[in-house]
Each structure stands twice: as structure tokens, then as C-alpha cells.
PDB file of C-alpha atoms in Angstrom:
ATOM      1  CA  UNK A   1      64.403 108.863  81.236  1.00 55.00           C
ATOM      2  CA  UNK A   2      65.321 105.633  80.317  1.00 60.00           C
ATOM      3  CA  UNK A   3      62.980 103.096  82.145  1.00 67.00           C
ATOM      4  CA  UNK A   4      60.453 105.386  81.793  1.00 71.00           C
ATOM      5  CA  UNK A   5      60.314 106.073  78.602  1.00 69.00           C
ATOM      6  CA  UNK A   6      60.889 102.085  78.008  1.00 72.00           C
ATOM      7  CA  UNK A   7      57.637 101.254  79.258  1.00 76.00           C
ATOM      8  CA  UNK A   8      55.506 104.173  77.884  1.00 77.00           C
ATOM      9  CA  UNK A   9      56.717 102.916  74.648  1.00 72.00           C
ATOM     10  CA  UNK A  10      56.119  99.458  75.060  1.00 77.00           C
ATOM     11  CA  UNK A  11      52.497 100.509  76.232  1.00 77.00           C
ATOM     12  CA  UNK A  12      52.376 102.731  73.226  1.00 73.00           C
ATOM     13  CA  UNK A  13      53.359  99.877  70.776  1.00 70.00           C
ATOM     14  CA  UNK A  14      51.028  97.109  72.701  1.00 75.00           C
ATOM     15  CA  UNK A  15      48.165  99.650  71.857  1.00 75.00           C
ATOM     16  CA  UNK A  16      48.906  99.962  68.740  1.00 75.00           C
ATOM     17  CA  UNK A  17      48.921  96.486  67.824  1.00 73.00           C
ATOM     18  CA  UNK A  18      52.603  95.832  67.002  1.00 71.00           C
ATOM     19  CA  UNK A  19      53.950  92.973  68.022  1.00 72.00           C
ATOM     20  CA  UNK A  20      56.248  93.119  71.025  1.00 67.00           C
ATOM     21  CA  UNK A  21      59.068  91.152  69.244  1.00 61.00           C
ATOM     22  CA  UNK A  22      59.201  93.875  66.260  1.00 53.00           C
ATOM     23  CA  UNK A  23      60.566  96.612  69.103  1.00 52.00           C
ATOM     24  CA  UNK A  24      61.552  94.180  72.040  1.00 51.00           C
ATOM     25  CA  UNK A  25      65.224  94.089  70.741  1.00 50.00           C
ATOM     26  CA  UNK A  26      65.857  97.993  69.444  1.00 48.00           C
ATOM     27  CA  UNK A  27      64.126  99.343  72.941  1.00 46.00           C
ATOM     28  CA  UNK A  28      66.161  97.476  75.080  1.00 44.00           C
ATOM     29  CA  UNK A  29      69.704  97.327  72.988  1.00 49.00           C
ATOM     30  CA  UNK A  30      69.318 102.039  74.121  1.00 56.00           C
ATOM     31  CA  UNK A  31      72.476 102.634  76.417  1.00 69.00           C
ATOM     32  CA  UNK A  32      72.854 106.241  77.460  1.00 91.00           C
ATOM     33  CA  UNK A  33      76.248 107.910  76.388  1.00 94.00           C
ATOM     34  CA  UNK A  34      78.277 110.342  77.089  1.00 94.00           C
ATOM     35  CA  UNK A  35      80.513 112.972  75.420  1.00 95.00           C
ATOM     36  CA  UNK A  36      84.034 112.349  76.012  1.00 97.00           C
ATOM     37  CA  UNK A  37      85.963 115.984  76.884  1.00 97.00           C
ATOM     38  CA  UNK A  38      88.760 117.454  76.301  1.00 97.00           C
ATOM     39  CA  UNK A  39      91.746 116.177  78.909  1.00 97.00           C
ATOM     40  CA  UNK A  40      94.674 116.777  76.952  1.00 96.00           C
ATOM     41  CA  UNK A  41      96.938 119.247  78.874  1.00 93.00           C
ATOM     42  CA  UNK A  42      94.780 119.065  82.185  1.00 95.00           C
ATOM     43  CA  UNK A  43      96.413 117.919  85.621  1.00 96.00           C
ATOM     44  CA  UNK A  44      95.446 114.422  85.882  1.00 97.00           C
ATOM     45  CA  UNK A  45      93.275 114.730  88.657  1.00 97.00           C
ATOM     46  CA  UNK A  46      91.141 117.314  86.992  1.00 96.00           C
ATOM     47  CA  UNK A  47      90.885 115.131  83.959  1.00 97.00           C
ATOM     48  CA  UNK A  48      89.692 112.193  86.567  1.00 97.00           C
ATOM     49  CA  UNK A  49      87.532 114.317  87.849  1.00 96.00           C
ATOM     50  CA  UNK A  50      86.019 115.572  84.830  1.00 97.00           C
ATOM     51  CA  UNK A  51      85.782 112.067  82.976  1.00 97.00           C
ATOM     52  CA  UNK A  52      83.926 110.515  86.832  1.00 95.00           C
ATOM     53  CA  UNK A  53      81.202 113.520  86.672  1.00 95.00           C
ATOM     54  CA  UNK A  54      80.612 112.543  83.094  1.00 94.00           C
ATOM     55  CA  UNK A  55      80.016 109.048  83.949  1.00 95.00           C
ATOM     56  CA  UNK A  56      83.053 107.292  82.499  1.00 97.00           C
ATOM     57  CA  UNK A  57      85.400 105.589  83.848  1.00 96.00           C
ATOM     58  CA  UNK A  58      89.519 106.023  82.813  1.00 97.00           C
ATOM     59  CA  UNK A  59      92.383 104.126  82.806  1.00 97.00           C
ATOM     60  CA  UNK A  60      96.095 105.824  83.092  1.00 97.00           C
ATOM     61  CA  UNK A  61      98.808 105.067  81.198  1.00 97.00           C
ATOM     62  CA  UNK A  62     102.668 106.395  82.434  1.00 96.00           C
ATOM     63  CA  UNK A  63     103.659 108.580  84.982  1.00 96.00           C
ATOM     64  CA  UNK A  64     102.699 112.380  86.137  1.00 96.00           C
ATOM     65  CA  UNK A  65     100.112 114.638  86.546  1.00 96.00           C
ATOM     66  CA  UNK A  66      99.969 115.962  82.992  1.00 96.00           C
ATOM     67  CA  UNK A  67      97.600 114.395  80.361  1.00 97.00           C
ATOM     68  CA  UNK A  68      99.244 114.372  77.288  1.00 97.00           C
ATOM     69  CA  UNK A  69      97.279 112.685  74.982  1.00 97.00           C
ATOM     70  CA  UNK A  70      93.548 110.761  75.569  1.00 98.00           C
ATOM     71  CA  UNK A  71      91.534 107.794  73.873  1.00 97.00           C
ATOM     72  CA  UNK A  72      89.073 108.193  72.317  1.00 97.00           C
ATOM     73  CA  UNK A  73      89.566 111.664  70.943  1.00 96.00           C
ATOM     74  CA  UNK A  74      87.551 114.623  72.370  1.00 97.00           C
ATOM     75  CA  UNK A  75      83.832 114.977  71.826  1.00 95.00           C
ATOM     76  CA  UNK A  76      83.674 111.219  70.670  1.00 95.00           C
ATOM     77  CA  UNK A  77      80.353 109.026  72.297  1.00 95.00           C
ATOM     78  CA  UNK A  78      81.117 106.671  74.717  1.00 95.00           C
ATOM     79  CA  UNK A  79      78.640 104.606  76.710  1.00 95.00           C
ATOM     80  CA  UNK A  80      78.090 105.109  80.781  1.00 94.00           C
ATOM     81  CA  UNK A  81      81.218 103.886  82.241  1.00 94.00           C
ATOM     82  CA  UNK A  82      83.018 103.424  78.717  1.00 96.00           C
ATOM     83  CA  UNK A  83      86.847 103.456  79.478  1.00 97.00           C
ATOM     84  CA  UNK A  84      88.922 106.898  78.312  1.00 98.00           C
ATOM     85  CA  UNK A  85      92.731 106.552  78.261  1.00 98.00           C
ATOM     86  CA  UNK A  86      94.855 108.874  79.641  1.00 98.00           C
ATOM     87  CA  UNK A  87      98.576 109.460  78.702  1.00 97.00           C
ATOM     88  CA  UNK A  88     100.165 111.159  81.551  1.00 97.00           C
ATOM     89  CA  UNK A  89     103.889 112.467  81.840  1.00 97.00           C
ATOM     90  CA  UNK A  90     105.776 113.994  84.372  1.00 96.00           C
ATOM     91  CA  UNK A  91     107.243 117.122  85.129  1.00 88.00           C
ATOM     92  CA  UNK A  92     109.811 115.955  87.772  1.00 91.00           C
ATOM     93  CA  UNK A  93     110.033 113.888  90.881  1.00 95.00           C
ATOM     94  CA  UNK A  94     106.383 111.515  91.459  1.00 96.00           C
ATOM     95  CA  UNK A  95     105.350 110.242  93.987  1.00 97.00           C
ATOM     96  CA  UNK A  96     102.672 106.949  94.351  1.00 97.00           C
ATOM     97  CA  UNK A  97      99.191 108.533  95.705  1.00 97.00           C
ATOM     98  CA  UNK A  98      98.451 106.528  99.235  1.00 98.00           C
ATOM     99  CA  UNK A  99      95.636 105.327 100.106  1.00 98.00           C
ATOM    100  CA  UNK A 100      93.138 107.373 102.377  1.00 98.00           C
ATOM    101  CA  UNK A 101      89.757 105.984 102.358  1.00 98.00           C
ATOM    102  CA  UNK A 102      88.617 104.967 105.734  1.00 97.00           C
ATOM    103  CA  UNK A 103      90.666 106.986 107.175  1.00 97.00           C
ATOM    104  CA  UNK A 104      89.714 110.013 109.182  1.00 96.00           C
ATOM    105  CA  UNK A 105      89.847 113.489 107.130  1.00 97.00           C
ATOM    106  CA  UNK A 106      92.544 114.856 109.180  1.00 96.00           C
ATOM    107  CA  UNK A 107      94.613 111.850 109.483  1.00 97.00           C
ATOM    108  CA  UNK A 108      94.237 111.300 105.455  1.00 97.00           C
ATOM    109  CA  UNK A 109      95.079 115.304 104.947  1.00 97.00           C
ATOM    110  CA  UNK A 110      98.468 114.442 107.364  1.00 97.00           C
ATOM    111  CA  UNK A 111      99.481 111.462 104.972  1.00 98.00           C
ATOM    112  CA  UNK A 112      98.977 113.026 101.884  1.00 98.00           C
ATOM    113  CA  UNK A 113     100.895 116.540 102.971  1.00 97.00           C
ATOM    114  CA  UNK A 114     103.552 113.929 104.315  1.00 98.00           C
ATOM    115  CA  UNK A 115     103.980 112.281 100.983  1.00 97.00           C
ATOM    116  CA  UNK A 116     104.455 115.248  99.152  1.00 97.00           C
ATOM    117  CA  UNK A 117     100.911 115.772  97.731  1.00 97.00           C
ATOM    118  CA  UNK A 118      98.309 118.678  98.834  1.00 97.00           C
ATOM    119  CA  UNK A 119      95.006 118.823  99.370  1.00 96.00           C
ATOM    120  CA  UNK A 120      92.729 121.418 100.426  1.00 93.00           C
ATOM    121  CA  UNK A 121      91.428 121.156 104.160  1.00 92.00           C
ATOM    122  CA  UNK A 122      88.396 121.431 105.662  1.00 93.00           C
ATOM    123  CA  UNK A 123      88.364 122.167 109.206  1.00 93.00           C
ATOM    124  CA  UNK A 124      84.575 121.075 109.650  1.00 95.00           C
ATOM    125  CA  UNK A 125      85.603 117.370 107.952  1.00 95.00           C
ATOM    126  CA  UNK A 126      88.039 116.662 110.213  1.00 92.00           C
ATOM    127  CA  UNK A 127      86.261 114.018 112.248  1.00 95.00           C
ATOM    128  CA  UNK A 128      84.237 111.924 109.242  1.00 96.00           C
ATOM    129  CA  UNK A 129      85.889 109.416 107.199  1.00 97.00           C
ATOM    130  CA  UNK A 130      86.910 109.530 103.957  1.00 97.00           C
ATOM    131  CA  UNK A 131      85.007 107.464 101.093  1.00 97.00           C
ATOM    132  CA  UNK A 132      86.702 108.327  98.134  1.00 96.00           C
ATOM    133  CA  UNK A 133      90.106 109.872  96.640  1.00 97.00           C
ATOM    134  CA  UNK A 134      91.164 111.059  93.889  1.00 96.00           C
ATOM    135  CA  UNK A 135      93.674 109.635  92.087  1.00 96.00           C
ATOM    136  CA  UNK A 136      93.321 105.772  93.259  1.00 96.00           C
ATOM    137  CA  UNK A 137      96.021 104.184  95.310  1.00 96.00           C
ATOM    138  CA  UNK A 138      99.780 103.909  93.846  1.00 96.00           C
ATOM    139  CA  UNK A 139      98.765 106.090  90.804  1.00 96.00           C
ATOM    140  CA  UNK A 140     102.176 108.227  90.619  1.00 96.00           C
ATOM    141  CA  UNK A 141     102.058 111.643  90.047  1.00 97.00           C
ATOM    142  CA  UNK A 142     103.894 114.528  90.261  1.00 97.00           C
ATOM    143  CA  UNK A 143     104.956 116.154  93.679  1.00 96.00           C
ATOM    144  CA  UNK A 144     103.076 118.689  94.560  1.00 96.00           C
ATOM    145  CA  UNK A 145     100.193 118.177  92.760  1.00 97.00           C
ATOM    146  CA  UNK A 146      96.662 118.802  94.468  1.00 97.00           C
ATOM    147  CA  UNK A 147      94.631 115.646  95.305  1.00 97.00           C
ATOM    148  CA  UNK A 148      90.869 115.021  95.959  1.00 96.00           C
ATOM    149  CA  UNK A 149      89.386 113.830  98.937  1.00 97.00           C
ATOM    150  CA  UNK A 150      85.204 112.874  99.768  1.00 95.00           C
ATOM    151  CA  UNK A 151      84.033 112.214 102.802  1.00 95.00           C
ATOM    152  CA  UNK A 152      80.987 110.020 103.862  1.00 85.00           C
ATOM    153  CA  UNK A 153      77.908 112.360 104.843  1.00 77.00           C
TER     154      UNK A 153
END
């Protein structure tokens, strides 16, 4: 909507006669933003995954898979790819996520199982490389704890 609707209104204005340097500032200063949810007492990988399909980004603070706390608070505005803390503690032993991407999906599912980690396999992936993973490289988190993989399409 945004482009769009950017230069319908300037064409709108323009007809109208007002001069372009009475809107030129407050049309183009319009960021979309997001609602920030609630990740306090999610796994950590849920709450990344929830906070990267809402178009923010996150930064981690501690060790673990739980989410104990979160900045800014729920339901707060943040702009596209405005930064939500999460506090994370542990439950027990962590371990540091590896990285995966690049590898092949059944050579990443092998390191992850081998490090302690799960993730849920896909037979039909097992020959396409993976793009993305969920948590990022050398976050630590609890043993056990189910990971995300993407592969490229």
C-alpha cells in the first residue's frame, strides 16, 4: 500500500493545487509498523519465529531457550525491522546452535541431532540446501530444544 498510495496522493494534492512542499515531508516521513507480541514464556525459537513473520528483527540477551522477559513490552508499535529484546534463561545444560546454511538438509539435520538439538525431518528435503536457520549460529540454548531449518526452493 505504501508506494501506491504515495503517489495517488501526491497526484491528489498536485490537483488540488497544494503545494508539493506542504505534504512532501509528512508523506514520505509514513514507515509501516508492526505490533510487537507476546514472547514472554515462549521457547526462544518460537519467539524468533514469531517476531521474523512480523517483520522485526530481535536481539537475545543470556542463555536458554526460555524468554523470560521482552523489550518493548507486548502490543507496543515498532517500525519494520525495529529491534525486540529477548531475555532468555536456561533450564539446564545449552548448547551453541551450529551453523547449517549451505549445507545439505540431511547433512544439517545430522549436525544438529549430533549437537544435541532436534529438528523435524523431511525426507523429500534431503537433497536441497539449506538457506536459513533458526536460531543464528552460536546462539546457546537449551539441549533438546527443537530448531528451524529452510531450504532454498
Amino acid at each position: 500500500a505504501g508506494p501506491a498510495s504515495k503517489e495517488i496522493l501526491e497526484k491528489t494534492l498536485s490537483y488540488l493545487g497544494v503545494p508539493k512542499s506542504n505534504y512532501e515531508y509528512n508523506v514520505s516521513s509514513v514507515q509501516s509498523q508492526s505490533t510487537v507480541g507476546k514472547y514472554t514464556d515462549m521457547n526462544l525459537v518460537e519467539a524468533i519465529n514469531a517476531i521474523k513473520n512480523n517483520n522485526l528483527s530481535y536481539k537475545i540477551n543470556g542463555e536458554g531457550s526460555k524468554v523470560t522477559s521482552q523489550d518493548p513490552s507486548p502490543y507496543s508499535k515498532l517500525n519494520y525491522n525495529g529491534v525486540v529484546t529477548l531475555n532468555v534463561s536456561s533450564n539446564g545444560k545449552t548448547v551453541a546452535m551450529p551453523n547449517v546454511v549451505g549445507q545439505l538438509y540431511s547433512d544439517a539435520y545430522k549436525t544438529i541431532v549430533q549437537s544435541g538439538l532436534k529438528v523435524n525431518y523431511n525426507e523429500e528435503l534431503k537433497n536441497k540446501v539449506v538457506d536459513s536457520q533458526i536460531p543464528l549460529q552460536g546462539v546457546k540454548i537449551d539441549t533438546g530444544t527443537t530448531v528451524i531449518i529452510d531450504v532454498k526452493e
